[in-house]
PDB file of C-alpha atoms in Angstrom:
ATOM      1  CA  MET L   1     -17.593   9.750 -18.088  1.00  0.00           C
ATOM      2  CA  LEU L   2     -19.344   7.072 -20.079  1.00  0.00           C
ATOM      3  CA  ILE L   3     -17.983   6.211 -23.522  1.00  0.00           C
ATOM      4  CA  ASP L   4     -19.811   4.007 -25.981  1.00  0.00           C
ATOM      5  CA  PRO L   5     -17.398   1.162 -26.922  1.00  0.00           C
ATOM      6  CA  HIS L   6     -18.861   1.233 -30.432  1.00  0.00           C
ATOM      7  CA  TYR L   7     -17.743   4.849 -30.893  1.00  0.00           C
ATOM      8  CA  PRO L   8     -15.198   4.965 -33.771  1.00  0.00           C
ATOM      9  CA  ASN L   9     -12.393   6.507 -31.688  1.00  0.00           C
ATOM     10  CA  TYR L  10     -13.114   4.561 -28.485  1.00  0.00           C
ATOM     11  CA  ALA L  11      -9.569   3.199 -28.042  1.00  0.00           C
ATOM     12  CA  LYS L  12      -8.017   6.578 -28.826  1.00  0.00           C
ATOM     13  CA  MET L  13     -10.304   8.369 -26.358  1.00  0.00           C
ATOM     14  CA  LEU L  14      -9.614   5.757 -23.687  1.00  0.00           C
ATOM     15  CA  GLY L  15      -5.882   6.261 -24.229  1.00  0.00           C
ATOM     16  CA  LYS L  16      -6.253  10.041 -23.839  1.00  0.00           C
ATOM     17  CA  ILE L  17      -8.226   9.623 -20.614  1.00  0.00           C
ATOM     18  CA  GLN L  18      -5.567   7.255 -19.227  1.00  0.00           C
ATOM     19  CA  GLU L  19      -2.832   9.694 -20.255  1.00  0.00           C
ATOM     20  CA  TYR L  20      -4.651  12.521 -18.479  1.00  0.00           C
ATOM     21  CA  ILE L  21      -4.998  10.425 -15.300  1.00  0.00           C
ATOM     22  CA  ASP L  22      -1.307   9.418 -15.407  1.00  0.00           C
ATOM     23  CA  VAL L  23       0.369  12.649 -16.501  1.00  0.00           C
ATOM     24  CA  HIS L  24      -1.334  15.436 -14.583  1.00  0.00           C
ATOM     25  CA  PRO L  25      -0.554  14.265 -11.023  1.00  0.00           C
ATOM     26  CA  ARG L  26       3.090  13.745 -12.053  1.00  0.00           C
ATOM     27  CA  HIS L  27       3.107  17.165 -13.697  1.00  0.00           C
ATOM     28  CA  ASN L  28       1.751  18.765 -10.508  1.00  0.00           C
ATOM     29  CA  SER L  29       4.338  17.065  -8.315  1.00  0.00           C
ATOM     30  CA  ALA L  30       7.143  18.002 -10.728  1.00  0.00           C
ATOM     31  CA  ILE L  31       6.106  21.642 -10.516  1.00  0.00           C
ATOM     32  CA  ALA L  32       5.438  21.727  -6.770  1.00  0.00           C
ATOM     33  CA  GLY L  33       8.029  19.160  -5.685  1.00  0.00           C
ATOM     34  CA  SER L  34      10.957  21.489  -5.090  1.00  0.00           C
ATOM     35  CA  ALA L  35       8.696  24.025  -3.371  1.00  0.00           C
ATOM     36  CA  LEU L  36       7.340  21.297  -1.080  1.00  0.00           C
ATOM     37  CA  LYS L  37      10.891  20.211  -0.262  1.00  0.00           C
ATOM     38  CA  GLU L  38      11.791  23.797   0.676  1.00  0.00           C
ATOM     39  CA  VAL L  39       8.716  24.149   2.925  1.00  0.00           C
ATOM     40  CA  ILE L  40       9.463  20.810   4.627  1.00  0.00           C
ATOM     41  CA  GLN L  41      13.060  21.863   5.297  1.00  0.00           C
ATOM     42  CA  GLU L  42      11.941  25.286   6.524  1.00  0.00           C
ATOM     43  CA  LYS L  43       9.536  23.727   9.041  1.00  0.00           C
ATOM     44  CA  PHE L  44      11.523  20.622  10.072  1.00  0.00           C
ATOM     45  CA  GLY L  45      15.183  21.360   9.295  1.00  0.00           C
ATOM     46  CA  ASP L  46      17.503  19.620   6.855  1.00  0.00           C
ATOM     47  CA  GLY L  47      16.026  16.310   5.757  1.00  0.00           C
ATOM     48  CA  ILE L  48      13.397  14.600   3.630  1.00  0.00           C
ATOM     49  CA  MET L  49       9.960  13.016   3.921  1.00  0.00           C
ATOM     50  CA  SER L  50      10.163   9.227   3.870  1.00  0.00           C
ATOM     51  CA  ALA L  51       8.631   7.408   0.910  1.00  0.00           C
ATOM     52  CA  ILE L  52       8.869   4.108   2.796  1.00  0.00           C
ATOM     53  CA  ASP L  53       6.945   5.034   5.955  1.00  0.00           C
ATOM     54  CA  PHE L  54       4.339   6.901   3.900  1.00  0.00           C
ATOM     55  CA  THR L  55       0.582   7.053   3.369  1.00  0.00           C
ATOM     56  CA  MET L  56      -1.532   8.968   0.893  1.00  0.00           C
ATOM     57  CA  ASP L  57      -5.278   9.568   0.940  1.00  0.00           C
ATOM     58  CA  VAL L  58      -7.420  10.918  -1.883  1.00  0.00           C
ATOM     59  CA  GLU L  59     -10.645  12.677  -0.970  1.00  0.00           C
ATOM     60  CA  LYS L  60     -13.473  14.221  -2.949  1.00  0.00           C
ATOM     61  CA  VAL L  61     -14.337  17.771  -1.911  1.00  0.00           C
ATOM     62  CA  GLU L  62     -17.635  19.063  -3.224  1.00  0.00           C
ATOM     63  CA  ASP L  63     -17.506  22.634  -4.478  1.00  0.00           C
ATOM     64  CA  SER L  64     -20.104  24.839  -6.151  1.00  0.00           C
ATOM     65  CA  LYS L  65     -17.633  25.531  -8.987  1.00  0.00           C
ATOM     66  CA  GLY L  66     -17.003  21.803  -9.516  1.00  0.00           C
ATOM     67  CA  ASP L  67     -15.782  18.927  -7.385  1.00  0.00           C
ATOM     68  CA  ARG L  68     -12.164  19.050  -6.291  1.00  0.00           C
ATOM     69  CA  VAL L  69      -9.534  16.431  -5.502  1.00  0.00           C
ATOM     70  CA  LYS L  70      -7.788  16.639  -2.126  1.00  0.00           C
ATOM     71  CA  ILE L  71      -4.590  14.618  -1.755  1.00  0.00           C
ATOM     72  CA  VAL L  72      -3.176  14.182   1.750  1.00  0.00           C
ATOM     73  CA  MET L  73       0.358  12.794   2.063  1.00  0.00           C
ATOM     74  CA  SER L  74       1.853  11.723   5.374  1.00  0.00           C
ATOM     75  CA  GLY L  75       5.448  10.614   5.653  1.00  0.00           C
ATOM     76  CA  LYS L  76       7.953  10.297   8.455  1.00  0.00           C
ATOM     77  CA  PHE L  77      10.525  13.101   8.512  1.00  0.00           C
ATOM     78  CA  LEU L  78      14.080  11.830   8.175  1.00  0.00           C
ATOM     79  CA  SER L  79      16.768  14.318   9.132  1.00  0.00           C
ATOM     80  CA  TYR L  80      20.055  14.256   7.282  1.00  0.00           C
ATOM     81  CA  LYS L  81      22.879  12.614   9.232  1.00  0.00           C
ATOM     82  CA  LYS L  82      26.236  14.352   9.546  1.00  0.00           C
ATOM     83  CA  TRP L  83      29.268  12.131   9.070  1.00  0.00           C
TER      84      TRP L  83
END
């Protein structure tokens, strides 16, 4: 999206775009986070996906209804230890 910097509400529009970029991925992970955790534990057992040994790729997927964003996360599975 191109925005003319001379547009009266340029700074406000830029702020809204930045907010959209920041908030929506966090919103999606907040909604899907607990479901993802359940699926991970169902497939791997009790544990978590590492955020230290972790990679994430973002890909563009062309679609006739509009381009889509594909996010691929890969993290090492860490099983819970019993004490």
